[in-house]
PDB file of C-alpha atoms and ligand atoms in Angstrom:
ATOM      1  CA  MET A   1     -95.656 -66.014  -0.857  1.00  0.00           C
ATOM      2  CA  PRO A   2     -93.726 -63.369  -3.108  1.00  0.00           C
ATOM      3  CA  LYS A   3     -90.714 -65.150  -2.858  1.00  0.00           C
ATOM      4  CA  VAL A   4     -89.028 -62.107  -4.620  1.00  0.00           C
ATOM      5  CA  ALA A   5     -89.936 -60.138  -0.988  1.00  0.00           C
ATOM      6  CA  TRP A   6     -88.405 -63.264   1.087  1.00  0.00           C
ATOM      7  CA  ASP A   7     -85.125 -62.954  -1.122  1.00  0.00           C
ATOM      8  CA  TYR A   8     -85.220 -59.117  -1.052  1.00  0.00           C
ATOM      9  CA  ILE A   9     -81.690 -58.052   0.281  1.00  0.00           C
ATOM     10  CA  VAL A  10     -80.192 -54.557  -0.526  1.00  0.00           C
ATOM     11  CA  PRO A  11     -76.933 -52.707   0.589  1.00  0.00           C
ATOM     12  CA  ILE A  12     -77.172 -49.920   3.463  1.00  0.00           C
ATOM     13  CA  VAL A  13     -77.848 -46.323   2.298  1.00  0.00           C
ATOM     14  CA  MET A  14     -76.299 -44.647   5.284  1.00  0.00           C
ATOM     15  CA  PRO A  15     -78.279 -41.704   6.846  1.00  0.00           C
ATOM     16  CA  ALA A  16     -75.816 -38.661   6.539  1.00  0.00           C
ATOM     17  CA  ASP A  17     -75.495 -38.092  10.346  1.00  0.00           C
ATOM     18  CA  LEU A  18     -73.496 -41.131  10.889  1.00  0.00           C
ATOM     19  CA  LYS A  19     -71.062 -40.552   8.796  1.00  0.00           C
ATOM     20  CA  GLY A  20     -67.480 -39.422  11.100  1.00  0.00           C
ATOM     21  CA  ILE A  21     -69.587 -41.704  13.766  1.00  0.00           C
ATOM     22  CA  ALA A  22     -68.086 -44.845  15.330  1.00  0.00           C
ATOM     23  CA  PRO A  23     -69.563 -47.482  15.254  1.00  0.00           C
ATOM     24  CA  GLY A  24     -71.908 -48.581  19.115  1.00  0.00           C
ATOM     25  CA  LYS A  25     -70.693 -44.374  19.444  1.00  0.00           C
ATOM     26  CA  LEU A  26     -73.837 -42.905  19.173  1.00  0.00           C
ATOM     27  CA  PRO A  27     -73.958 -39.849  20.263  1.00  0.00           C
ATOM     28  CA  GLU A  28     -77.643 -39.415  23.355  1.00  0.00           C
ATOM     29  CA  GLU A  29     -79.177 -37.225  20.337  1.00  0.00           C
ATOM     30  CA  LEU A  30     -79.115 -39.619  16.685  1.00  0.00           C
ATOM     31  CA  LEU A  31     -80.762 -42.965  19.204  1.00  0.00           C
ATOM     32  CA  ARG A  32     -84.644 -42.655  20.012  1.00  0.00           C
ATOM     33  CA  PRO A  33     -85.473 -44.877  22.730  1.00  0.00           C
ATOM     34  CA  ILE A  34     -88.815 -47.598  21.485  1.00  0.00           C
ATOM     35  CA  LYS A  35     -92.018 -48.453  23.593  1.00  0.00           C
ATOM     36  CA  SER A  36     -91.225 -51.830  23.824  1.00  0.00           C
ATOM     37  CA  GLY A  37     -86.876 -50.752  25.685  1.00  0.00           C
ATOM     38  CA  GLY A  38     -84.122 -49.838  24.025  1.00  0.00           C
ATOM     39  CA  LYS A  39     -83.081 -48.009  21.658  1.00  0.00           C
ATOM     40  CA  LEU A  40     -82.264 -47.295  17.515  1.00  0.00           C
ATOM     41  CA  HIS A  41     -80.959 -44.469  15.125  1.00  0.00           C
ATOM     42  CA  TRP A  42     -83.999 -42.070  15.041  1.00  0.00           C
ATOM     43  CA  ARG A  43     -84.627 -43.035  11.136  1.00  0.00           C
ATOM     44  CA  ALA A  44     -84.862 -46.621  12.384  1.00  0.00           C
ATOM     45  CA  ALA A  45     -86.772 -45.183  15.358  1.00  0.00           C
ATOM     46  CA  ASP A  46     -89.411 -43.968  12.272  1.00  0.00           C
ATOM     47  CA  ALA A  47     -89.920 -47.015  10.311  1.00  0.00           C
ATOM     48  CA  TRP A  48     -90.341 -49.416  13.621  1.00  0.00           C
ATOM     49  CA  ASN A  49     -92.902 -47.748  14.884  1.00  0.00           C
ATOM     50  CA  ALA A  50     -94.626 -46.723  11.587  1.00  0.00           C
ATOM     51  CA  MET A  51     -94.814 -50.580  10.827  1.00  0.00           C
ATOM     52  CA  VAL A  52     -95.456 -51.868  14.219  1.00  0.00           C
ATOM     53  CA  ALA A  53     -98.484 -49.403  13.657  1.00  0.00           C
ATOM     54  CA  LYS A  54     -99.733 -51.398  10.313  1.00  0.00           C
ATOM     55  CA  ALA A  55     -99.063 -54.663  12.353  1.00  0.00           C
ATOM     56  CA  THR A  56    -100.556 -53.937  15.212  1.00  0.00           C
ATOM     57  CA  ALA A  57    -103.799 -52.565  12.999  1.00  0.00           C
ATOM     58  CA  ASP A  58    -103.453 -56.011  10.844  1.00  0.00           C
ATOM     59  CA  GLY A  59    -103.835 -57.656  14.243  1.00  0.00           C
ATOM     60  CA  LEU A  60     -99.958 -59.183  14.437  1.00  0.00           C
ATOM     61  CA  GLU A  61     -97.531 -58.518  17.075  1.00  0.00           C
ATOM     62  CA  LEU A  62     -94.347 -57.176  16.790  1.00  0.00           C
ATOM     63  CA  LYS A  63     -91.372 -56.711  18.830  1.00  0.00           C
ATOM     64  CA  PRO A  64     -88.531 -56.687  19.160  1.00  0.00           C
ATOM     65  CA  THR A  65     -86.404 -60.125  21.070  1.00  0.00           C
ATOM     66  CA  SER A  66     -85.261 -58.555  23.284  1.00  0.00           C
ATOM     67  CA  SER A  67     -83.893 -54.560  24.083  1.00  0.00           C
ATOM     68  CA  GLY A  68     -80.658 -55.136  23.820  1.00  0.00           C
ATOM     69  CA  ASP A  69     -81.459 -56.370  19.873  1.00  0.00           C
ATOM     70  CA  LEU A  70     -81.970 -53.019  18.971  1.00  0.00           C
ATOM     71  CA  TYR A  71     -78.847 -50.790  19.140  1.00  0.00           C
ATOM     72  CA  ARG A  72     -76.110 -52.129  20.870  1.00  0.00           C
ATOM     73  CA  SER A  73     -73.121 -49.634  21.711  1.00  0.00           C
ATOM     74  CA  TYR A  74     -69.780 -51.342  21.401  1.00  0.00           C
ATOM     75  CA  ALA A  75     -68.537 -52.233  24.744  1.00  0.00           C
ATOM     76  CA  SER A  76     -71.794 -54.021  25.323  1.00  0.00           C
ATOM     77  CA  GLN A  77     -71.422 -55.946  21.876  1.00  0.00           C
ATOM     78  CA  GLU A  78     -67.698 -56.321  22.990  1.00  0.00           C
ATOM     79  CA  ALA A  79     -69.797 -58.027  26.685  1.00  0.00           C
ATOM     80  CA  SER A  80     -70.996 -60.497  24.743  1.00  0.00           C
ATOM     81  CA  PHE A  81     -68.670 -61.486  22.003  1.00  0.00           C
ATOM     82  CA  ARG A  82     -66.542 -62.151  24.892  1.00  0.00           C
ATOM     83  CA  GLN A  83     -69.157 -64.487  25.690  1.00  0.00           C
ATOM     84  CA  ARG A  84     -69.354 -66.950  23.243  1.00  0.00           C
ATOM     85  CA  TYR A  85     -65.813 -66.677  21.906  1.00  0.00           C
ATOM     86  CA  VAL A  86     -62.599 -67.948  23.092  1.00  0.00           C
ATOM     87  CA  LEU A  87     -59.371 -67.543  22.338  1.00  0.00           C
ATOM     88  CA  LYS A  88     -58.208 -71.004  23.187  1.00  0.00           C
ATOM     89  CA  PRO A  89     -58.850 -72.328  19.911  1.00  0.00           C
ATOM     90  CA  ILE A  90     -62.245 -75.082  20.227  1.00  0.00           C
ATOM     91  CA  ALA A  91     -62.283 -77.858  17.251  1.00  0.00           C
ATOM     92  CA  GLY A  92     -64.558 -77.823  14.543  1.00  0.00           C
ATOM     93  CA  THR A  93     -66.462 -74.097  15.329  1.00  0.00           C
ATOM     94  CA  SER A  94     -66.961 -71.183  13.807  1.00  0.00           C
ATOM     95  CA  THR A  95     -64.012 -67.822  14.116  1.00  0.00           C
ATOM     96  CA  LYS A  96     -63.798 -64.878  14.457  1.00  0.00           C
ATOM     97  CA  SER A  97     -61.212 -62.409  13.942  1.00  0.00           C
ATOM     98  CA  PHE A  98     -60.928 -59.382  16.393  1.00  0.00           C
ATOM     99  CA  GLU A  99     -58.650 -57.034  18.100  1.00  0.00           C
ATOM    100  CA  GLY A 100     -55.891 -59.535  15.233  1.00  0.00           C
ATOM    101  CA  LYS A 101     -56.710 -62.870  17.184  1.00  0.00           C
ATOM    102  CA  THR A 102     -58.952 -65.672  15.993  1.00  0.00           C
ATOM    103  CA  TRP A 103     -61.525 -66.001  18.912  1.00  0.00           C
ATOM    104  CA  TYR A 104     -63.428 -69.581  18.655  1.00  0.00           C
ATOM    105  CA  LEU A 105     -67.284 -69.430  18.994  1.00  0.00           C
ATOM    106  CA  LYS A 106     -68.200 -72.102  21.976  1.00  0.00           C
ATOM    107  CA  LYS A 107     -69.937 -75.010  21.390  1.00  0.00           C
ATOM    108  CA  GLY A 108     -73.626 -74.080  21.166  1.00  0.00           C
ATOM    109  CA  MET A 109     -73.476 -70.453  21.232  1.00  0.00           C
ATOM    110  CA  ALA A 110     -74.937 -68.586  18.552  1.00  0.00           C
ATOM    111  CA  MET A 111     -72.752 -66.277  16.100  1.00  0.00           C
ATOM    112  CA  LEU A 112     -72.316 -62.500  17.053  1.00  0.00           C
ATOM    113  CA  ALA A 113     -70.927 -59.880  14.363  1.00  0.00           C
ATOM    114  CA  THR A 114     -67.747 -59.034  16.112  1.00  0.00           C
ATOM    115  CA  PRO A 115     -67.938 -55.508  17.870  1.00  0.00           C
ATOM    116  CA  GLY A 116     -68.594 -52.741  15.694  1.00  0.00           C
ATOM    117  CA  LYS A 117     -69.310 -54.571  12.496  1.00  0.00           C
ATOM    118  CA  SER A 118     -73.062 -55.329  13.318  1.00  0.00           C
ATOM    119  CA  ASN A 119     -75.564 -53.221  12.234  1.00  0.00           C
ATOM    120  CA  HIS A 120     -77.032 -53.090  15.571  1.00  0.00           C
ATOM    121  CA  ASN A 121     -73.777 -51.109  16.622  1.00  0.00           C
ATOM    122  CA  LEU A 122     -74.880 -48.032  14.069  1.00  0.00           C
ATOM    123  CA  GLY A 123     -78.591 -48.495  15.545  1.00  0.00           C
ATOM    124  CA  LEU A 124     -80.059 -49.587  11.716  1.00  0.00           C
ATOM    125  CA  ALA A 125     -80.816 -53.349  12.809  1.00  0.00           C
ATOM    126  CA  ILE A 126     -83.644 -54.778  14.734  1.00  0.00           C
ATOM    127  CA  ASP A 127     -83.965 -58.618  16.098  1.00  0.00           C
ATOM    128  CA  VAL A 128     -88.240 -59.862  15.461  1.00  0.00           C
ATOM    129  CA  HIS A 129     -89.972 -61.731  17.993  1.00  0.00           C
ATOM    130  CA  SER A 130     -90.655 -65.150  16.546  1.00  0.00           C
ATOM    131  CA  ALA A 131     -89.942 -63.714  13.393  1.00  0.00           C
ATOM    132  CA  GLY A 132     -89.805 -67.651  11.657  1.00  0.00           C
ATOM    133  CA  GLU A 133     -92.743 -68.248  13.021  1.00  0.00           C
ATOM    134  CA  PRO A 134     -95.209 -68.286   9.468  1.00  0.00           C
ATOM    135  CA  LYS A 135     -97.665 -65.587  10.225  1.00  0.00           C
ATOM    136  CA  ARG A 136     -95.296 -63.152  11.459  1.00  0.00           C
ATOM    137  CA  LEU A 137     -92.845 -64.150   8.553  1.00  0.00           C
ATOM    138  CA  ASN A 138     -95.753 -63.913   6.161  1.00  0.00           C
ATOM    139  CA  TRP A 139     -96.176 -60.623   6.866  1.00  0.00           C
ATOM    140  CA  LEU A 140     -93.457 -59.298   7.219  1.00  0.00           C
ATOM    141  CA  ILE A 141     -92.498 -60.408   3.422  1.00  0.00           C
ATOM    142  CA  ALA A 142     -95.670 -58.290   2.430  1.00  0.00           C
ATOM    143  CA  ASN A 143     -94.823 -55.249   4.450  1.00  0.00           C
ATOM    144  CA  VAL A 144     -90.971 -54.855   5.175  1.00  0.00           C
ATOM    145  CA  LYS A 145     -89.700 -53.231   1.755  1.00  0.00           C
ATOM    146  CA  ASP A 146     -92.972 -50.579   2.372  1.00  0.00           C
ATOM    147  CA  PHE A 147     -90.816 -48.998   5.388  1.00  0.00           C
ATOM    148  CA  GLY A 148     -87.805 -49.291   4.319  1.00  0.00           C
ATOM    149  CA  PHE A 149     -86.386 -52.404   5.636  1.00  0.00           C
ATOM    150  CA  SER A 150     -84.629 -55.966   4.321  1.00  0.00           C
ATOM    151  CA  TRP A 151     -83.151 -58.880   4.917  1.00  0.00           C
ATOM    152  CA  GLU A 152     -79.435 -58.840   5.940  1.00  0.00           C
ATOM    153  CA  VAL A 153     -78.388 -63.188   5.553  1.00  0.00           C
ATOM    154  CA  VAL A 154     -81.654 -65.311   4.689  1.00  0.00           C
ATOM    155  CA  PRO A 155     -83.254 -68.098   5.320  1.00  0.00           C
ATOM    156  CA  SER A 156     -81.428 -68.117   8.646  1.00  0.00           C
ATOM    157  CA  GLU A 157     -81.925 -64.857   9.895  1.00  0.00           C
ATOM    158  CA  PRO A 158     -85.524 -63.926   9.702  1.00  0.00           C
ATOM    159  CA  TRP A 159     -85.646 -61.908  12.108  1.00  0.00           C
ATOM    160  CA  HIS A 160     -82.484 -60.001  11.629  1.00  0.00           C
ATOM    161  CA  LEU A 161     -83.538 -57.040   9.680  1.00  0.00           C
ATOM    162  CA  ARG A 162     -81.878 -53.607   8.966  1.00  0.00           C
ATOM    163  CA  LEU A 163     -82.288 -50.166   7.799  1.00  0.00           C
ATOM    164  CA  VAL A 164     -81.110 -49.521   3.930  1.00  0.00           C
ATOM    165  CA  THR A 165     -83.241 -46.045   2.484  1.00  0.00           C
ATOM    166  CA  GLY A 166     -80.814 -43.635   4.292  1.00  0.00           C
ATOM    167  CA  ASP A 167     -82.792 -40.707   4.694  1.00  0.00           C
ATOM    168  CA  ASP A 168     -85.561 -41.276   2.195  1.00  0.00           C
ATOM    169  CA  PRO A 169     -88.140 -42.321   4.381  1.00  0.00           C
ATOM    170  CA  THR A 170     -90.604 -44.232   2.511  1.00  0.00           C
ATOM    171  CA  PRO A 171     -93.838 -43.199   1.303  1.00  0.00           C
ATOM    172  CA  ALA A 172     -95.411 -44.950   4.511  1.00  0.00           C
ATOM    173  CA  VAL A 173     -92.923 -44.343   6.831  1.00  0.00           C
ATOM    174  CA  GLN A 174     -92.793 -40.478   6.012  1.00  0.00           C
ATOM    175  CA  ALA A 175     -97.387 -40.555   6.167  1.00  0.00           C
ATOM    176  CA  TRP A 176     -96.933 -42.229  10.102  1.00  0.00           C
ATOM    177  CA  VAL A 177     -94.224 -39.623  11.253  1.00  0.00           C
ATOM    178  CA  ASP A 178     -96.873 -36.417   9.596  1.00  0.00           C
ATOM    179  CA  ALA A 179     -99.088 -37.961  10.867  1.00  0.00           C
ATOM    180  CA  ASN A 180     -97.661 -38.582  14.686  1.00  0.00           C
ATOM    181  CA  LYS A 181     -95.712 -35.430  14.610  1.00  0.00           C
ATOM    182  CA  ALA A 182     -96.497 -33.147  18.308  1.00  0.00           C
ATOM    183  CA  VAL A 183     -97.780 -29.766  17.702  1.00  0.00           C
TER     184      VAL A 183
HETATM  185 ZN1   ZN B   1     -79.440 -58.483  14.080  1.00  0.00          ZN
END
């Protein structure tokens, strides 16, 4: 497979309508529900729906790990953070700084971005179910760029994709939007 694509990590270009919006506090009009549950920023929703349509046409199931792994409100991110991190020091674990304090990751818990710091709080990130499964991963490597997505941390987070194309949908996304426009 093209290794260059797996290394495909580019910075996010922000959609203009996110300017001045606090992460995790997107107004409803910027969010769009996703068929499988959960919500995304409307630009990311278009791109995701277009990519799912291509996957379906290719005979591959593409879905989020859960409805909570698309847009996350500040409150839900904070609740998850407080489940995983504690203020009581734990030796040898990873730490995060939040509200001016050092927080310690509980044993056996996966790391999580501090509230407001995750692309999920912008509605631009999606965690893909079973992304590391070879057939799905190879499909993603071949397709994410066409739909405006890129990874953020590889190889440790093959599931975490975020939209990086701001207000310029890729030709594949624009074609899907044109074909699915309400008439
Ligand atoms: Zn993620």
